[in-house]
PDB file of C-alpha atoms in Angstrom:
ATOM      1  CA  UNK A  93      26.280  -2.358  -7.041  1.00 52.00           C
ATOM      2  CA  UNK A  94      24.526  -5.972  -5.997  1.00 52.00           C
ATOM      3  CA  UNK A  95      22.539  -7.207  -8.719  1.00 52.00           C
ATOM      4  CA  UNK A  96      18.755  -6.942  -7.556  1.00 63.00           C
ATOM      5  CA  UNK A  97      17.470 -10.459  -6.110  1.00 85.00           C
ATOM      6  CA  UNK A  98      14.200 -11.476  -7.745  1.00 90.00           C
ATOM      7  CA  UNK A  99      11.542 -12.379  -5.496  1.00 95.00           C
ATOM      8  CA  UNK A 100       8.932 -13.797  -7.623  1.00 96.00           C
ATOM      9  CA  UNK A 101       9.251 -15.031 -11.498  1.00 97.00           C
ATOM     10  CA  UNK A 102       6.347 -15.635 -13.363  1.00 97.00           C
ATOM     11  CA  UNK A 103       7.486 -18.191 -16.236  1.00 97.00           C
ATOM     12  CA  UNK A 104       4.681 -18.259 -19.697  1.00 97.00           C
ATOM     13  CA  UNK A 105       1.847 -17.812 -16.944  1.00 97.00           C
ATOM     14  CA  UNK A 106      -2.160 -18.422 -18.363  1.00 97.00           C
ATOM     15  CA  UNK A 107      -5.265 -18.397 -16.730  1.00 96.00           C
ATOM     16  CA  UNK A 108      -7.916 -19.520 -18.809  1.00 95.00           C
ATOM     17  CA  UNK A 109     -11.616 -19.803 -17.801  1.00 92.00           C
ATOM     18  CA  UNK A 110     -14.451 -22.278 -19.249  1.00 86.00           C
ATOM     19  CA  UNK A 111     -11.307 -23.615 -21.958  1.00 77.00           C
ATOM     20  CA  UNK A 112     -12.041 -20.179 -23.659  1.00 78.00           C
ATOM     21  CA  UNK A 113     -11.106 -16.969 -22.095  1.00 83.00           C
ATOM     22  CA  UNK A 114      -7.422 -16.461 -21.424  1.00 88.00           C
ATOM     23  CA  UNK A 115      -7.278 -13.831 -18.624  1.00 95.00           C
ATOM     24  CA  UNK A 116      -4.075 -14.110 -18.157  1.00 96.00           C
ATOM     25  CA  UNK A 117      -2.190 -14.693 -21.811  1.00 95.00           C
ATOM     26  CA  UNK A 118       1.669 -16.262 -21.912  1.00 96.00           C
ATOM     27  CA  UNK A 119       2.862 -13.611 -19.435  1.00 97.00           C
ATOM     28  CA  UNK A 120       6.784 -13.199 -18.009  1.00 97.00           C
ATOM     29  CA  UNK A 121       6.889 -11.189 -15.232  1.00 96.00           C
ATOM     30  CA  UNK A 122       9.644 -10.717 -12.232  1.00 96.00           C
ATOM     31  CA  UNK A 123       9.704  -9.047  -9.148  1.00 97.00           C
ATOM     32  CA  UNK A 124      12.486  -8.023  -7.125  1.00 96.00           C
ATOM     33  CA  UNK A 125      12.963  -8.063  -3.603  1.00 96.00           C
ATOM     34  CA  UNK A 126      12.218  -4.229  -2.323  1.00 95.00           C
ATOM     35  CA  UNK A 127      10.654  -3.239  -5.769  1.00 97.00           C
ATOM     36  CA  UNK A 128       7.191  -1.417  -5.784  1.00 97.00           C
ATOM     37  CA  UNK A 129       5.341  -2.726  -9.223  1.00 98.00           C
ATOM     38  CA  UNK A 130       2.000  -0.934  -9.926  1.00 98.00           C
ATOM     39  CA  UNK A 131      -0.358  -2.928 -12.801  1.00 98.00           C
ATOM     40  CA  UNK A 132      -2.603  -0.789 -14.567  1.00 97.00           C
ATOM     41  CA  UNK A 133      -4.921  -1.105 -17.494  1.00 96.00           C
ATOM     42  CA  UNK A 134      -8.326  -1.474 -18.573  1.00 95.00           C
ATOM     43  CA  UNK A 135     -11.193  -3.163 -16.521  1.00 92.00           C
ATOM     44  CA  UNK A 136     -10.493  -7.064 -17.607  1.00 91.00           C
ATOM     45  CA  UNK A 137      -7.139  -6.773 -18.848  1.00 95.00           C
ATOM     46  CA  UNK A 138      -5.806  -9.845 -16.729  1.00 95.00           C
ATOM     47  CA  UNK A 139      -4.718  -7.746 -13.865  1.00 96.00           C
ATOM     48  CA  UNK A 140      -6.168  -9.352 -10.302  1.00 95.00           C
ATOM     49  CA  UNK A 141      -6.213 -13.005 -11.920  1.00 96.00           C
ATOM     50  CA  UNK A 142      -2.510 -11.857 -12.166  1.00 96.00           C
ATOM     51  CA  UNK A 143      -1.875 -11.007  -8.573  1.00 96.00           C
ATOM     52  CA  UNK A 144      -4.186 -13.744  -7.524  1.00 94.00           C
ATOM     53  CA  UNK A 145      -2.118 -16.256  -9.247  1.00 94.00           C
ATOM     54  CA  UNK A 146       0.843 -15.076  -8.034  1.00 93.00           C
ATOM     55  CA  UNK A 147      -0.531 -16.174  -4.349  1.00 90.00           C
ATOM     56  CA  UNK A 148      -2.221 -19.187  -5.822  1.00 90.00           C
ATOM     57  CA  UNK A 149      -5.796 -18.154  -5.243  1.00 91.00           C
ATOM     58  CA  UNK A 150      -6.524 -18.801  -8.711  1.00 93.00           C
ATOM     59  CA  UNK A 151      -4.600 -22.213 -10.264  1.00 93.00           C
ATOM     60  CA  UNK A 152      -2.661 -21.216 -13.188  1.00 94.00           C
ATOM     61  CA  UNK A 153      -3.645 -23.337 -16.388  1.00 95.00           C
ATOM     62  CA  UNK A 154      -0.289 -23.270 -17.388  1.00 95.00           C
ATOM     63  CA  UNK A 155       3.133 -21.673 -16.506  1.00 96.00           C
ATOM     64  CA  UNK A 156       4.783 -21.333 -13.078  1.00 95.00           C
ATOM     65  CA  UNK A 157       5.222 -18.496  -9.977  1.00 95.00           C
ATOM     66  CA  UNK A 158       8.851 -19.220  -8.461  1.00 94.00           C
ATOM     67  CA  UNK A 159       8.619 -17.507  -4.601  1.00 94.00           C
ATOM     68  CA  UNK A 160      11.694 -17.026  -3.099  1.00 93.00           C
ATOM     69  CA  UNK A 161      13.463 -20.163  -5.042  1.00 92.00           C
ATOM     70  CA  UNK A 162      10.066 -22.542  -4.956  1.00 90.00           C
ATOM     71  CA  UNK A 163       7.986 -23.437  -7.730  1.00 91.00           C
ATOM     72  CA  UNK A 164       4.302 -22.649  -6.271  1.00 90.00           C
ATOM     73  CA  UNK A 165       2.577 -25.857  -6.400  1.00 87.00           C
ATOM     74  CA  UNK A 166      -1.312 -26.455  -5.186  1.00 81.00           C
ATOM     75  CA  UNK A 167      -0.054 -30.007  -3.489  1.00 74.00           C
ATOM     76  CA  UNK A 168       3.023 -28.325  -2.045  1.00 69.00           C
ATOM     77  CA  UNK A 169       2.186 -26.235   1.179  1.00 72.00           C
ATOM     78  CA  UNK A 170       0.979 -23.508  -0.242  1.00 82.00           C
ATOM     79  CA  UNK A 171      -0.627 -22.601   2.976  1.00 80.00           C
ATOM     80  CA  UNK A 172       3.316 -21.986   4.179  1.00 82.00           C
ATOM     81  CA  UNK A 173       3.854 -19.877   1.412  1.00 84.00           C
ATOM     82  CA  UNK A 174       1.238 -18.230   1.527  1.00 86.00           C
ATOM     83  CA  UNK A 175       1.932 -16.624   5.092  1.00 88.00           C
ATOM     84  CA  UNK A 176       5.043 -14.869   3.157  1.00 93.00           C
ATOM     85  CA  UNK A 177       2.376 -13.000   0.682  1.00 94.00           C
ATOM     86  CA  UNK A 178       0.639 -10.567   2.338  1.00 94.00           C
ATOM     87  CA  UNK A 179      -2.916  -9.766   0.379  1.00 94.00           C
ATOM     88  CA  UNK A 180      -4.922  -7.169   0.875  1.00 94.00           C
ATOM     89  CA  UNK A 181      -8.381  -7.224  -1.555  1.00 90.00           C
ATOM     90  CA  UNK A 182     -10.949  -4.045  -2.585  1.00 87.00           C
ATOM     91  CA  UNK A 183     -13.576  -5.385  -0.505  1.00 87.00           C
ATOM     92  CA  UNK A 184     -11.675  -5.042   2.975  1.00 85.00           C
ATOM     93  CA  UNK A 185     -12.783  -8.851   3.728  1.00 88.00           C
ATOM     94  CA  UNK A 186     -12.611  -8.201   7.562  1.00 94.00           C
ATOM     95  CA  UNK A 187     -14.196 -10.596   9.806  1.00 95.00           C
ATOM     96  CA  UNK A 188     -17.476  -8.569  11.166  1.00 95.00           C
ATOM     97  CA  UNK A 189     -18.525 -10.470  14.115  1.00 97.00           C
ATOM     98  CA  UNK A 190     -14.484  -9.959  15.645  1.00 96.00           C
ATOM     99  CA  UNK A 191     -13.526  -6.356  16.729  1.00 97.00           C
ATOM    100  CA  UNK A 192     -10.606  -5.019  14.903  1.00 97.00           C
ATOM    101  CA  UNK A 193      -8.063  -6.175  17.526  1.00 97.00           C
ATOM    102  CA  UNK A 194      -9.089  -9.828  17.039  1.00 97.00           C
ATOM    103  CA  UNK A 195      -9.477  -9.103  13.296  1.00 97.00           C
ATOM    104  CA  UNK A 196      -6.006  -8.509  13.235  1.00 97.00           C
ATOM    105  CA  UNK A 197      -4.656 -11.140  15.924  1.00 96.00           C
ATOM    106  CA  UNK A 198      -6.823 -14.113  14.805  1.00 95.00           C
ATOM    107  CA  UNK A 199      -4.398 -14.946  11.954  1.00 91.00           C
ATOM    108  CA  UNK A 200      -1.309 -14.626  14.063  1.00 94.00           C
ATOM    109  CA  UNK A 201      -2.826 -17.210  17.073  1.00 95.00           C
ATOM    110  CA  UNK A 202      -4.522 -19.759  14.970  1.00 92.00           C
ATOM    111  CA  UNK A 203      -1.906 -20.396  11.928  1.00 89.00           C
ATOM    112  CA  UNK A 204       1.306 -19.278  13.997  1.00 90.00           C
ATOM    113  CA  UNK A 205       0.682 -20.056  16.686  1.00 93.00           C
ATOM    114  CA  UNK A 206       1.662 -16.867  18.505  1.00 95.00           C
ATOM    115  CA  UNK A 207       0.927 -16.248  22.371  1.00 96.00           C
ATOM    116  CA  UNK A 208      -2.181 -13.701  22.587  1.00 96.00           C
ATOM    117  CA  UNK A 209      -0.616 -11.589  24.930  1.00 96.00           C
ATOM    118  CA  UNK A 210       2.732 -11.091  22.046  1.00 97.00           C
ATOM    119  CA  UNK A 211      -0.154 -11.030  19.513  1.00 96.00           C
ATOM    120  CA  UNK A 212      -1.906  -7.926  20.833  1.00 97.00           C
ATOM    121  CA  UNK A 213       1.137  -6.377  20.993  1.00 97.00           C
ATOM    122  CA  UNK A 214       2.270  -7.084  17.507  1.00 97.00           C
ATOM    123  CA  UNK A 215      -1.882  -5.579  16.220  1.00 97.00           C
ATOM    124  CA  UNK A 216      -1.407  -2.341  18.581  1.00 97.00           C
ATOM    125  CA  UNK A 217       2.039  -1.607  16.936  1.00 96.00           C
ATOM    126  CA  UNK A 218       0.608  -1.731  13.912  1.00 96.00           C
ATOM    127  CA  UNK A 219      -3.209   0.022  14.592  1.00 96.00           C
ATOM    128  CA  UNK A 220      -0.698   2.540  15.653  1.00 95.00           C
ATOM    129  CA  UNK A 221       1.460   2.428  12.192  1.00 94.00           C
ATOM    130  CA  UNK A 222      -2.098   2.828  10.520  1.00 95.00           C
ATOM    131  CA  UNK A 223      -3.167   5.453  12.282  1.00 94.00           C
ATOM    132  CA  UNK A 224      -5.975   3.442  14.217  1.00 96.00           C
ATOM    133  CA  UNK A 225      -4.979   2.921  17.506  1.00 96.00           C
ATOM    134  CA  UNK A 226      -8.488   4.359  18.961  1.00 96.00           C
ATOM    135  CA  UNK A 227      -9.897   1.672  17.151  1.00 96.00           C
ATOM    136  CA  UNK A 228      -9.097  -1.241  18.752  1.00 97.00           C
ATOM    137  CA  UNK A 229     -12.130  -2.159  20.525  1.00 97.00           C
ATOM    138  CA  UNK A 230     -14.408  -1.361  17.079  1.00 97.00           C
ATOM    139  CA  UNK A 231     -16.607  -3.583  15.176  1.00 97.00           C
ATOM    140  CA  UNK A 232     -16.107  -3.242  11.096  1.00 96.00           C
ATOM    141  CA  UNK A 233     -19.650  -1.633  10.972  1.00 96.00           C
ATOM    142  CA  UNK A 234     -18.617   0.925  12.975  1.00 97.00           C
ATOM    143  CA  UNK A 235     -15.816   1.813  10.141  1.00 96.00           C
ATOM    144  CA  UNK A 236     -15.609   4.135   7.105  1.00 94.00           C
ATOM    145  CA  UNK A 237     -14.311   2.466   4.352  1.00 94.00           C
ATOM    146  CA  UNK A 238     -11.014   3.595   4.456  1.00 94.00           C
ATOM    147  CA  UNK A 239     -10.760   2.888   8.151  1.00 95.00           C
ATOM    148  CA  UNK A 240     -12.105  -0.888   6.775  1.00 95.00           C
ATOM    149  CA  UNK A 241      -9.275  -0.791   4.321  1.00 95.00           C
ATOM    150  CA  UNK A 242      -6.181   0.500   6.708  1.00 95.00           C
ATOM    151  CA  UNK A 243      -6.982  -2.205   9.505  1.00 96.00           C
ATOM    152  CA  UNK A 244      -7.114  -4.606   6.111  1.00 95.00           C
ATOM    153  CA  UNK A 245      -3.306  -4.030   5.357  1.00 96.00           C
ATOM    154  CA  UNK A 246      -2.735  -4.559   9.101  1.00 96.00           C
ATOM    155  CA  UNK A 247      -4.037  -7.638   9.352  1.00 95.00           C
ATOM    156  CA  UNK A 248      -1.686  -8.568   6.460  1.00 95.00           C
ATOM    157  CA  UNK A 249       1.386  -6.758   7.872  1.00 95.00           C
ATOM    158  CA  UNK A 250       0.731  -8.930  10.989  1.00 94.00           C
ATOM    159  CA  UNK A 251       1.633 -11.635   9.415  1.00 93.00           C
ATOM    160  CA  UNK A 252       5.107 -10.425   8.487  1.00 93.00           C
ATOM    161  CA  UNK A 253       5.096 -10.908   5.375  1.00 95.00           C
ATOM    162  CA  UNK A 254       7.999 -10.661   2.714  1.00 96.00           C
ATOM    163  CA  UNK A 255       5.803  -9.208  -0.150  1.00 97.00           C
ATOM    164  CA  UNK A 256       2.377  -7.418  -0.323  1.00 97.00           C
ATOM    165  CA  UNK A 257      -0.071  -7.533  -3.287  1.00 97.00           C
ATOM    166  CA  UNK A 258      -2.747  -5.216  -3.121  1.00 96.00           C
ATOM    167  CA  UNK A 259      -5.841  -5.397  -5.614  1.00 95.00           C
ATOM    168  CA  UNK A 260      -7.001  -2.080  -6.493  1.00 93.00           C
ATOM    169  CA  UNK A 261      -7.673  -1.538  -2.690  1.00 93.00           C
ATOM    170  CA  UNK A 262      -8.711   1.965  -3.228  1.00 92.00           C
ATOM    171  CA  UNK A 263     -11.627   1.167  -5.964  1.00 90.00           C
ATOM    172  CA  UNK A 264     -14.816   0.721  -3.770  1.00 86.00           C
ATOM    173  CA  UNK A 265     -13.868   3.770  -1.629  1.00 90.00           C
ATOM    174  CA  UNK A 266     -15.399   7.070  -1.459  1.00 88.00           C
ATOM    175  CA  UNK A 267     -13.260   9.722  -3.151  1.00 86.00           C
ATOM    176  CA  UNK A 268     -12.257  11.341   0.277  1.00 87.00           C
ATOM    177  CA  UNK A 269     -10.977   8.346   1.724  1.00 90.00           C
ATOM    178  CA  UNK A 270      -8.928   6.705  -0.809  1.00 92.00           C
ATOM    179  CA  UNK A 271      -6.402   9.797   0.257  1.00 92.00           C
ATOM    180  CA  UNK A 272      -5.694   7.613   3.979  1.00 93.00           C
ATOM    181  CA  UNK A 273      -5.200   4.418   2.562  1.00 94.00           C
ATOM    182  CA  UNK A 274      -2.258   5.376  -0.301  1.00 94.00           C
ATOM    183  CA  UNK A 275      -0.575   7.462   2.550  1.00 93.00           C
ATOM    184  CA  UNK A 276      -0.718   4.402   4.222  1.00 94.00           C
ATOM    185  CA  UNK A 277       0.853   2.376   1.304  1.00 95.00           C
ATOM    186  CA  UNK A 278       3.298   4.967   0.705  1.00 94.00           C
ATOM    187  CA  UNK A 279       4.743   4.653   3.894  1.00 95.00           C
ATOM    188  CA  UNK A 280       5.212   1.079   3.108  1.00 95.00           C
ATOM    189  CA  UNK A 281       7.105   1.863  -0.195  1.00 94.00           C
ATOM    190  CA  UNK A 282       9.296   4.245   1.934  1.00 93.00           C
ATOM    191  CA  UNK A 283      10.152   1.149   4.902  1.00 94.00           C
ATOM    192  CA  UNK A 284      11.418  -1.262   1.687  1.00 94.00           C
ATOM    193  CA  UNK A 285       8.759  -3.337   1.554  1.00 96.00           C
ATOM    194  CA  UNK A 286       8.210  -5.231  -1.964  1.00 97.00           C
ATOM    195  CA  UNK A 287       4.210  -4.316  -3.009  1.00 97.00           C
ATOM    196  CA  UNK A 288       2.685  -5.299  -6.688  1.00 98.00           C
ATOM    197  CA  UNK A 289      -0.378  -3.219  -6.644  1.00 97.00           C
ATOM    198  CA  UNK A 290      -3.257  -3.204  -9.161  1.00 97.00           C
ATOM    199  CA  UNK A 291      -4.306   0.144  -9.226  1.00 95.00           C
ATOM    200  CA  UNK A 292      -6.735   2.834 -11.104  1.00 93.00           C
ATOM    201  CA  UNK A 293      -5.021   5.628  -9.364  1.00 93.00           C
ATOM    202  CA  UNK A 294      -2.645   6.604 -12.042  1.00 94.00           C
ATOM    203  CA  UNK A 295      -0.951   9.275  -9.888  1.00 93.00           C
ATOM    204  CA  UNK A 296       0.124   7.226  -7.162  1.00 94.00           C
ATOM    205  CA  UNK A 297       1.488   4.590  -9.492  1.00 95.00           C
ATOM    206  CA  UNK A 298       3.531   7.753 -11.141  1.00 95.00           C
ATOM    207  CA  UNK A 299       4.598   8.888  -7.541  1.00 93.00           C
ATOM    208  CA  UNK A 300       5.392   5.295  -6.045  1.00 94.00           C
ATOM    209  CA  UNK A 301       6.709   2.610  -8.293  1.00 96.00           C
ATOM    210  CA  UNK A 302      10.090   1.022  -8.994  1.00 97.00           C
ATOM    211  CA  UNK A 303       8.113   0.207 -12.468  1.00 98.00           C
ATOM    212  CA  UNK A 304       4.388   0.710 -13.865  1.00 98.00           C
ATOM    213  CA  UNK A 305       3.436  -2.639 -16.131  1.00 98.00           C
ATOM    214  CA  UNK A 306       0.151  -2.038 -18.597  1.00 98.00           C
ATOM    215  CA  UNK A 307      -1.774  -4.617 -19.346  1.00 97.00           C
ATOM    216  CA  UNK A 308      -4.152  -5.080 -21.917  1.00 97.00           C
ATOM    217  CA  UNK A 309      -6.263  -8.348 -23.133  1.00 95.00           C
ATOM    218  CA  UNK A 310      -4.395 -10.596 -20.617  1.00 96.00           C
ATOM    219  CA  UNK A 311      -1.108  -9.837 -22.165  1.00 97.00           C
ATOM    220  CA  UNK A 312       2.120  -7.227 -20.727  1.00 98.00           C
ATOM    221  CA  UNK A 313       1.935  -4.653 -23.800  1.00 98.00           C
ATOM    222  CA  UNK A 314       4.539  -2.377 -22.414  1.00 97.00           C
ATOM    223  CA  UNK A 315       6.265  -2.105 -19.057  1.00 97.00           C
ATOM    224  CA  UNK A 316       9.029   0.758 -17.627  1.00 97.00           C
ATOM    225  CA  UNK A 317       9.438   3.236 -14.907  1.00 97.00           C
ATOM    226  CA  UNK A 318       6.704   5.407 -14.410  1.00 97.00           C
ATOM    227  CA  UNK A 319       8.531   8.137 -16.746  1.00 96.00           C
ATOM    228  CA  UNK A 320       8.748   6.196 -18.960  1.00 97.00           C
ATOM    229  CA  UNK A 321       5.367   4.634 -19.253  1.00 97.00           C
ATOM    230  CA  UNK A 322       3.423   7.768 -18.550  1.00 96.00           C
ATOM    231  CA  UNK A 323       5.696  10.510 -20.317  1.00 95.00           C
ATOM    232  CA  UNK A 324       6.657   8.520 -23.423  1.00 95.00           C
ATOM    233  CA  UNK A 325       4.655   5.482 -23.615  1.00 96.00           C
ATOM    234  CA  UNK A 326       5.715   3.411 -26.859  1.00 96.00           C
ATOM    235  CA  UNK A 327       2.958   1.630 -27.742  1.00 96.00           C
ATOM    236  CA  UNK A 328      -0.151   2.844 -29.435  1.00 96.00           C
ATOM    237  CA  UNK A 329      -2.506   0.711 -26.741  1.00 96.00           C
ATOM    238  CA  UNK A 330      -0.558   2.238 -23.800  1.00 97.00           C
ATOM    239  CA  UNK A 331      -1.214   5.597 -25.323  1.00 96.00           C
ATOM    240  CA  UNK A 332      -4.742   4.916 -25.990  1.00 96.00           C
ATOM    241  CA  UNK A 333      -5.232   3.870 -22.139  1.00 96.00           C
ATOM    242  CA  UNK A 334      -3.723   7.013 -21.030  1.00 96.00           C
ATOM    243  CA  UNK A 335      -5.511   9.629 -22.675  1.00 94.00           C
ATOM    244  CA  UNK A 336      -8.664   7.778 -21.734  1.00 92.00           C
ATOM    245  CA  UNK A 337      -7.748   8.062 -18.614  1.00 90.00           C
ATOM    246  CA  UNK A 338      -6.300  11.803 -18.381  1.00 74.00           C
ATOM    247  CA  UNK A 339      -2.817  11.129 -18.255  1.00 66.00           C
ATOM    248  CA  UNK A 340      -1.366  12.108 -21.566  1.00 54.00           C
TER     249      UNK A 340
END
């Protein structure tokens, strides 16, 4: 068998706010190309400064994200690299004066520069992948959350990116919607794309991951396949989370 490819290395990553608060605490991390990586943990364990570093929205203090073979660098283009790494965020961030069909084409006109005509047929392909093709003409006030949330990951897919991080994208929905949007992810899994997801929702992680990582006090405590991590979790923290949570 070919030895997996990494996609992104995180080298003795930090994040630390007002010279104080490390967020993110010495963490090694890789990802490999096709892998799905779920992040759980606590509510400020490090987990979305995590992800957000990986894309460069927040500067690392110290330590270094290697993309695809490049050292992420804020003078570099990151812009470039950035168009690689999908993102998709908890609070939808759709534009709401643009219907959904611009929403989703105004990325692929303005930064690549993409004919409209080849644009709008690259957002109905994928309204259609979401489910959302009678959708096209709506505004984002005119959407449930979880419709919000779908044409979110669209706009990213547009983009074609290699990986997609998702920040607990399920967390500011209504129970009965959050049901759409992992269908929507799991299809992703299924296609091969590589996804690190921050998540709460302990039984997707279980059903869709490659590997589950727990994090605790900005720091990797324990990391495995999702038997492993929520069957026969070795460390006393990682146990501690789970019964909290229901899942031991």
């Amino acid at each position: 068998m070919p030895m997996p490819s990494k996609m992104i290395e995180i080298n003795h990553l930090t994040k630390t706010f007002n010279q104080s608060i490390h967020a993110v605490d010495d963490v090694n991390l890789f990802i490999n190309k096709g892998e799905v990586v779920s992040i759980i943990g606590p509510s400020g364990s490090g987990k979305s400064t995590l992800l957000r570093c990986i894309n460069f929205m927040e500067v690392p203090t110290a330590g270094q994200v290697i993309f695809e073979g490049t050292t992420l660098s804020i003078d570099k283009n990151i812009n470039e690299l950035r168009q690689k790494i999908g993102m998709v965020f908890q609070s939808f961030n759709l534009f709401p004066h643009l219907n959904v069909l611009n929403n989703i084409i105004v990325s692929l006109t303005t930064v690549k520069k993409i004919d409209k005509d080849e644009a709008v047929i690259i957002a109905k392909n994928l309204l259609k992948r979401v489910g959302l093709s009678d959708k096209i003409d709506t505004f984002p006030s005119q959407l449930s959350g979880g419709q919000k949330q779908r044409i979110a990951i669209a706009r990213a897919l547009a983009m074609n990116p290699d990986v997609m991080l998702f920040d607990e994208p399920t967390s500011a929905l209504d129970p009965e919607m959050v049901g759409e949007v992992l269908a929507v992810m799991k299809e992703l899994a299924k296609a091969g794309m590589t996804m690190v997801i921050v998540t709460h929702e302990m039984g997707f992680a279980k059903e869709v991951s490659d590997r589950v990582i727990f994090m605790a006090d900005g720091k990797i405590v324990e990391q495995g396949n999702p038997k492993q991590i929520f069957n026969q979790p070795q460390k006393d923290r990682t146990i501690d989370f789970l019964k909290r949570v229901n899942h031991i």
